[in-house]
XYZ file of C-alpha atoms in Angstrom:
337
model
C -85.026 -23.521 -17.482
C -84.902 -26.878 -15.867
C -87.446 -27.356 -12.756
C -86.199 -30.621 -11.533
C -82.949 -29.219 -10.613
C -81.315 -30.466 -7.202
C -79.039 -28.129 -5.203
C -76.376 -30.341 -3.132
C -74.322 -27.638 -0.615
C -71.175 -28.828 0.260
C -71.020 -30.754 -3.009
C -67.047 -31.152 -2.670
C -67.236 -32.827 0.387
C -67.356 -36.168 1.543
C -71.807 -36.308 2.002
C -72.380 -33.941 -0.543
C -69.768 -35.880 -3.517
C -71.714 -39.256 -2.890
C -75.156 -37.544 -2.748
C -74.483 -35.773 -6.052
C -73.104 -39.378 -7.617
C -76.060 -41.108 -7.128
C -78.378 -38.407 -8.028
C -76.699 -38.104 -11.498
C -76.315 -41.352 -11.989
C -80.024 -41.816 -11.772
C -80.716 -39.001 -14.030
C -81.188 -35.757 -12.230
C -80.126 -32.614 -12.907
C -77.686 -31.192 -9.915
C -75.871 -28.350 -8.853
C -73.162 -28.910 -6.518
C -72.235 -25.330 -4.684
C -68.919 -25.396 -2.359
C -66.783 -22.947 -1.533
C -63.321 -25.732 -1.191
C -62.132 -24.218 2.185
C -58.914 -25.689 3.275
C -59.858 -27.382 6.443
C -58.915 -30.683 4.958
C -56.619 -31.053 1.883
C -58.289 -29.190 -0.641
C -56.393 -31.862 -3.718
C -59.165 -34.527 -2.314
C -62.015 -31.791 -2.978
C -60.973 -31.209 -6.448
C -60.682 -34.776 -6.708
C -64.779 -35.796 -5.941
C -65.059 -32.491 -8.511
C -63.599 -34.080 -10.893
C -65.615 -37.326 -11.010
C -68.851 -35.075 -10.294
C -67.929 -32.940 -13.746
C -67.827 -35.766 -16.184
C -71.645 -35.599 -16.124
C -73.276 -33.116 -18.124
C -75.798 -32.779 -16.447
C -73.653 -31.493 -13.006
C -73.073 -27.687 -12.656
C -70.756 -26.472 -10.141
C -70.457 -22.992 -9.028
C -67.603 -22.046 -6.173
C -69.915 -20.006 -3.546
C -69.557 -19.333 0.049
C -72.921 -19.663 2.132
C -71.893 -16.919 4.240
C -72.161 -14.563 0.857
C -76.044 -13.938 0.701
C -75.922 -11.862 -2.722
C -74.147 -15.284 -4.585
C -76.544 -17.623 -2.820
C -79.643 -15.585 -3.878
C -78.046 -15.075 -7.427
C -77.810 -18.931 -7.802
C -81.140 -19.611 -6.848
C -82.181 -17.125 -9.241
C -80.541 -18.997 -12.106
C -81.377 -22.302 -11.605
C -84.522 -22.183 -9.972
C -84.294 -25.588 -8.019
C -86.769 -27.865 -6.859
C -85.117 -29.425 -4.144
C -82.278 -28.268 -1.912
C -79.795 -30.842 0.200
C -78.167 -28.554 2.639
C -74.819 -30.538 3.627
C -72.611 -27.902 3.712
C -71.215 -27.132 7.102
C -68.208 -26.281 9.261
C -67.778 -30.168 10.735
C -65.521 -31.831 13.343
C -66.220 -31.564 17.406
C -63.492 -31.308 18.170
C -62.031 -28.491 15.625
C -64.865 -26.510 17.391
C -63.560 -26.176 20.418
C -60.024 -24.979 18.901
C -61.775 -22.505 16.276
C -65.060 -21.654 17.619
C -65.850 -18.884 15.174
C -65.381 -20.896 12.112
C -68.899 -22.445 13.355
C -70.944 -19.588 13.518
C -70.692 -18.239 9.947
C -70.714 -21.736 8.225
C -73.428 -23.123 10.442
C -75.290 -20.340 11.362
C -75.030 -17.451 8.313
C -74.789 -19.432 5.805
C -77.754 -21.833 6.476
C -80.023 -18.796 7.174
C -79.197 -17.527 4.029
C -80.176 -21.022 2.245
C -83.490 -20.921 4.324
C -84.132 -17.115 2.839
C -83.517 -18.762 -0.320
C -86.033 -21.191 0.170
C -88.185 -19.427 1.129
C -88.448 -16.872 -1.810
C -87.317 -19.773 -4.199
C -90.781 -21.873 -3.397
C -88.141 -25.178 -2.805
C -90.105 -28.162 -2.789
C -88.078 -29.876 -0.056
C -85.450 -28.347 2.222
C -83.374 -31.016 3.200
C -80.560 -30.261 5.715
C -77.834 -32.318 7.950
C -77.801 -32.184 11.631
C -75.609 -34.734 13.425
C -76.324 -37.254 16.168
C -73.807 -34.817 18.225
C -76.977 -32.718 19.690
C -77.831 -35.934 21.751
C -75.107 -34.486 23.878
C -75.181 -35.381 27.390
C -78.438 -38.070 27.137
C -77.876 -40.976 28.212
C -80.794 -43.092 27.400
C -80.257 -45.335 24.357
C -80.665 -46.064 22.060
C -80.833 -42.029 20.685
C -84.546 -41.343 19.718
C -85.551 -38.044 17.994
C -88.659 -38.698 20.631
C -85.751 -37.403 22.992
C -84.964 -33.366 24.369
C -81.582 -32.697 22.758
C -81.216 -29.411 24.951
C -77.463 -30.317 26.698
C -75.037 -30.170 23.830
C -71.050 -30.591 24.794
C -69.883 -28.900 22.218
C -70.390 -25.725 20.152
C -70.269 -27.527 17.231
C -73.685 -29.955 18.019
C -75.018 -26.429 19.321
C -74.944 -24.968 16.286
C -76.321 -28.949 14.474
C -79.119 -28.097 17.557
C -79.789 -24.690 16.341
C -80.327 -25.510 12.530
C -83.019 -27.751 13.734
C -84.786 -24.559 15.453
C -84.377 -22.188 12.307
C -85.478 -24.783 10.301
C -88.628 -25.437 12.052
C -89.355 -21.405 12.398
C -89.021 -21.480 8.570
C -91.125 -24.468 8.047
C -93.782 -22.704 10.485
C -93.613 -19.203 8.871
C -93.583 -19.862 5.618
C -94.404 -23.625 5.173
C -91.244 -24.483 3.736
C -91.051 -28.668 3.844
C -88.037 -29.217 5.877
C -86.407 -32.288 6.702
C -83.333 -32.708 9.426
C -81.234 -36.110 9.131
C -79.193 -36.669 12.559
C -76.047 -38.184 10.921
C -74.288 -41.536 12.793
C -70.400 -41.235 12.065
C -70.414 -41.889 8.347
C -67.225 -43.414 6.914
C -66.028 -44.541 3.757
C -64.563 -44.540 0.604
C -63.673 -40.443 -0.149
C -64.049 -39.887 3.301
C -62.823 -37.132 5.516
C -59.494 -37.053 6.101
C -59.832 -35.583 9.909
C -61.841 -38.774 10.582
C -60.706 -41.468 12.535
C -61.097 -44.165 9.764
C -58.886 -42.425 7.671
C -56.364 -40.797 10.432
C -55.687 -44.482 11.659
C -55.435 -46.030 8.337
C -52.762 -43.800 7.201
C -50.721 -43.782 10.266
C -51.058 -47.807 10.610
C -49.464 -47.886 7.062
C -47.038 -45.582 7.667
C -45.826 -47.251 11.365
C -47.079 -44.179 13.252
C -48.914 -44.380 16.448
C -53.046 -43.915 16.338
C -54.447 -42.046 19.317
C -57.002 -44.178 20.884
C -59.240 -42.166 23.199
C -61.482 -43.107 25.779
C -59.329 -46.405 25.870
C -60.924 -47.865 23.185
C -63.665 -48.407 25.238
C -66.298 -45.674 23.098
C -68.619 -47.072 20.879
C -69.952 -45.593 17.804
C -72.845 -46.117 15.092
C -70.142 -46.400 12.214
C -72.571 -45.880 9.287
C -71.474 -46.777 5.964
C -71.319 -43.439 3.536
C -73.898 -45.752 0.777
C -76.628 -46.314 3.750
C -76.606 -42.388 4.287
C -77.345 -41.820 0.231
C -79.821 -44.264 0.134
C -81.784 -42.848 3.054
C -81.509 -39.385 1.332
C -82.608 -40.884 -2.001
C -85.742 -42.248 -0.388
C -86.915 -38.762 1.600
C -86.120 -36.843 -1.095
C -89.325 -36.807 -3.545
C -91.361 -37.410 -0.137
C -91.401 -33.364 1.537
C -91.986 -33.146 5.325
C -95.992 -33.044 5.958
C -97.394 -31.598 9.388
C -98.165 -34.163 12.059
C -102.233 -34.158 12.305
C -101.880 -36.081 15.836
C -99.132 -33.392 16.643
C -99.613 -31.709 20.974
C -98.833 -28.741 21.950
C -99.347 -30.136 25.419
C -97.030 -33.156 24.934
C -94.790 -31.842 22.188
C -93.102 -34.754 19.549
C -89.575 -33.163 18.999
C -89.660 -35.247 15.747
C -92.290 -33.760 14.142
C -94.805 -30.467 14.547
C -97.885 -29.230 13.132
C -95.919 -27.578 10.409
C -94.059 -29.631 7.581
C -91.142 -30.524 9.362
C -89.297 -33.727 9.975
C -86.194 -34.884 12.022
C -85.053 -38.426 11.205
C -81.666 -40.396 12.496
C -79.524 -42.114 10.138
C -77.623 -45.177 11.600
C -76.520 -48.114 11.856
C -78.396 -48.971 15.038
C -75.549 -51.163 16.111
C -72.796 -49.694 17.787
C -69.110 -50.673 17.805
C -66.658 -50.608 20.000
C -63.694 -48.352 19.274
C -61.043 -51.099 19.724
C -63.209 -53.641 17.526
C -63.407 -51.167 14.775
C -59.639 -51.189 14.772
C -59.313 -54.544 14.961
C -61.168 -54.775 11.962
C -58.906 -52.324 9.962
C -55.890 -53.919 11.004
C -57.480 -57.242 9.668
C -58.412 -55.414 6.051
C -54.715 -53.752 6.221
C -52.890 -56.948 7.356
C -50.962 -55.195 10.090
C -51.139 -54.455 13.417
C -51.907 -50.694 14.719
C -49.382 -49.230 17.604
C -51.634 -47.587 20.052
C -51.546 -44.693 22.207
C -54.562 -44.422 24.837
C -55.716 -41.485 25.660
C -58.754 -40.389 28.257
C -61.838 -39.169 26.948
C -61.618 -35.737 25.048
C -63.679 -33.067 25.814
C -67.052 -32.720 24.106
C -66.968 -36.256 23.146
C -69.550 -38.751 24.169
C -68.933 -42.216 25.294
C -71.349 -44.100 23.081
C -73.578 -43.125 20.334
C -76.763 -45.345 19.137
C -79.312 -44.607 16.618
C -83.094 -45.742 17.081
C -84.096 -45.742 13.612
C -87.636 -46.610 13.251
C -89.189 -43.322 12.036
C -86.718 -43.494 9.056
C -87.774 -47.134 8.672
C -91.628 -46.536 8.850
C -91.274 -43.903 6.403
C -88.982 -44.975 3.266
C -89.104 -48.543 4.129
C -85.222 -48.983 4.933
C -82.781 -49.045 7.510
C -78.661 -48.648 7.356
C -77.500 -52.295 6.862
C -73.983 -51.954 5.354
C -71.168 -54.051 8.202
C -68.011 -52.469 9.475
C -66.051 -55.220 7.916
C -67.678 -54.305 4.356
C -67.743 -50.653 4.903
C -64.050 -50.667 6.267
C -63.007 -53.149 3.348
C -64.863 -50.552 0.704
C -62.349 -47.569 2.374
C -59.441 -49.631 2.314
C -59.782 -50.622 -1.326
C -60.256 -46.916 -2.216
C -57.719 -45.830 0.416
C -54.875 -47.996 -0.767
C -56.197 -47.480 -4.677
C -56.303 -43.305 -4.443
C -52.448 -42.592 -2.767
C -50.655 -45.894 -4.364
């Protein structure tokens, strides 16, 4: 029995693949569970699998979340000290076309890792929320100081609600939990229903890109290495209560129980049109675009305040569109030549 083992959900997919890389190449045990669903082209799963399984020291096991008796029965095997929770039904707007596929994903299945957890004695629970459950706020930049209470969609509801069953576990049972608000990660391996990769692909193939909002949104593109590296850092440091924690004048961030919420960004938001401009410059040709009004359940600009990560693992998201977009291009052009 190995008791530094490190569960990464969602191991398959685009978080979960780099997560797992890093952690392996530094040495750690890891088992990657996934259960390949076919929302995106399943080939590009099997493909991050099949770098993952050249280490000996990765396990993968095909298990759906929403199956409690195969959950259980892994953590019973491998008895793992830390769990990454990145498994998740994603996309905002997928979840207002298929709003059931949210609930069991995102709502079963991480219930069933916090039961887990919770009988497995996990050292650190960390799990991925999304900077969606700012919602309708408009102050910026984003602070997990903030009330995220006005989601506008069902897929940041169900980011919002993870936060809340995460905190009941960390107060029941004293489960360390930590919650990383994720800043539209891109790169290299990235998700093909993502609009790096959707306008990449139709720019090379002479197709028009859908450009909504006018161009005029702006987004904390945060490079897919930044996101690691923060996860890295909080790992082997487990949520702690918050002695100067108020009932009266309650920090959403923090509690008296172990539990943490952190943003991961690139505190510098781009504008959608700029972010183009930048691929078509790493592509060397021009995009034909089709603008479009703001879609429903999108927001207009998204901005990460990043300190708390900053004061506690000593490092912000530095990685620039132009590098991150030239690192996705050189894999992009590379992996379908």
């Amino acid at each position: 029995m190995n008791a530094q083992k490190t569960l990464v959900t969602g191991a398959a997919g685009f978080i979960g693949f780099h997560l797992s890389l890093r952690l392996l190449e530094a040495g750690h045990s890891v088992v990657g569970l996934d259960n390949l669903n076919d929302y995106y082209d399943v080939r590009l799963k099997e493909a991050r699998l099949s770098l993952l399984i050249k280490y000996p020291s990765f396990h993968f096991e095909k298990v759906d979340l929403v199956d409690k008796s195969a959950v259980d029965a892994a953590f019973a095997r491998h008895h793992f000290q830390d769990v990454v929770h990145l498994a998740a039904q994603a996309g905002v707007r997928y979840s207002i076309q298929n709003p059931y596929a949210y609930l069991d994903s995102n709502l079963t299945g991480f219930l069933n890792i916090l039961e887990a957890c919770r009988h497995g004695k996990t050292r650190h629970l960390i799990f991925a929320s999304s900077s969606s459950v700012y919602g309708a706020n408009k102050k910026i930049p984003f602070s997990t100081q903030d009330n995220v209470d006005h989601p506008l969609a069902l897929y940041a509801a169900t980011k919002k609600a993870n936060e809340l069953m995460a905190h009941a576990y960390a107060s029941l049972y004293q489960i360390p939990v930590t919650g990383l608000r994720f800043f539209t990660v891109y790169g290299p391996y990235g998700r093909p229903d993502m609009a790096l990769f959707l306008f990449t692909k139709a720019i090379l193939e002479g197709k028009p890109i859908d450009v909504y909002n006018y161009g005029r949104m702006r987004r904390d593109f945060t490079y897919v290495g930044d996101i690691v590296e923060s996860m890295i850092r909080l790992l082997p440091k487990p949520a702690t209560p918050n002695p100067a924690w108020d009932g009266l004048a309650p920090d959403p961030s923090s509690s008296y129980a172990p539990y943490r919420i952190y943003n991961i960004g690139n505190h510098q938001p781009v504008e959608l049109l700029h972010f183009i401009e930048v691929l078509e410059e790493k592509l060397g040709k021009k995009a034909i675009k089709n603008f479009l009004p703001l879609q429903p359940g999108d927001v207009e600009a998204t901005y990460a305040d990043v300190s708390d990560l900053e004061a506690a693992v000593d490092f912000r998201p530095s990685v620039t569109i132009e590098d991150g977009i030239g690192k996705f291009v050189d894999w992009y052009r590379g992996y379908y030549r």
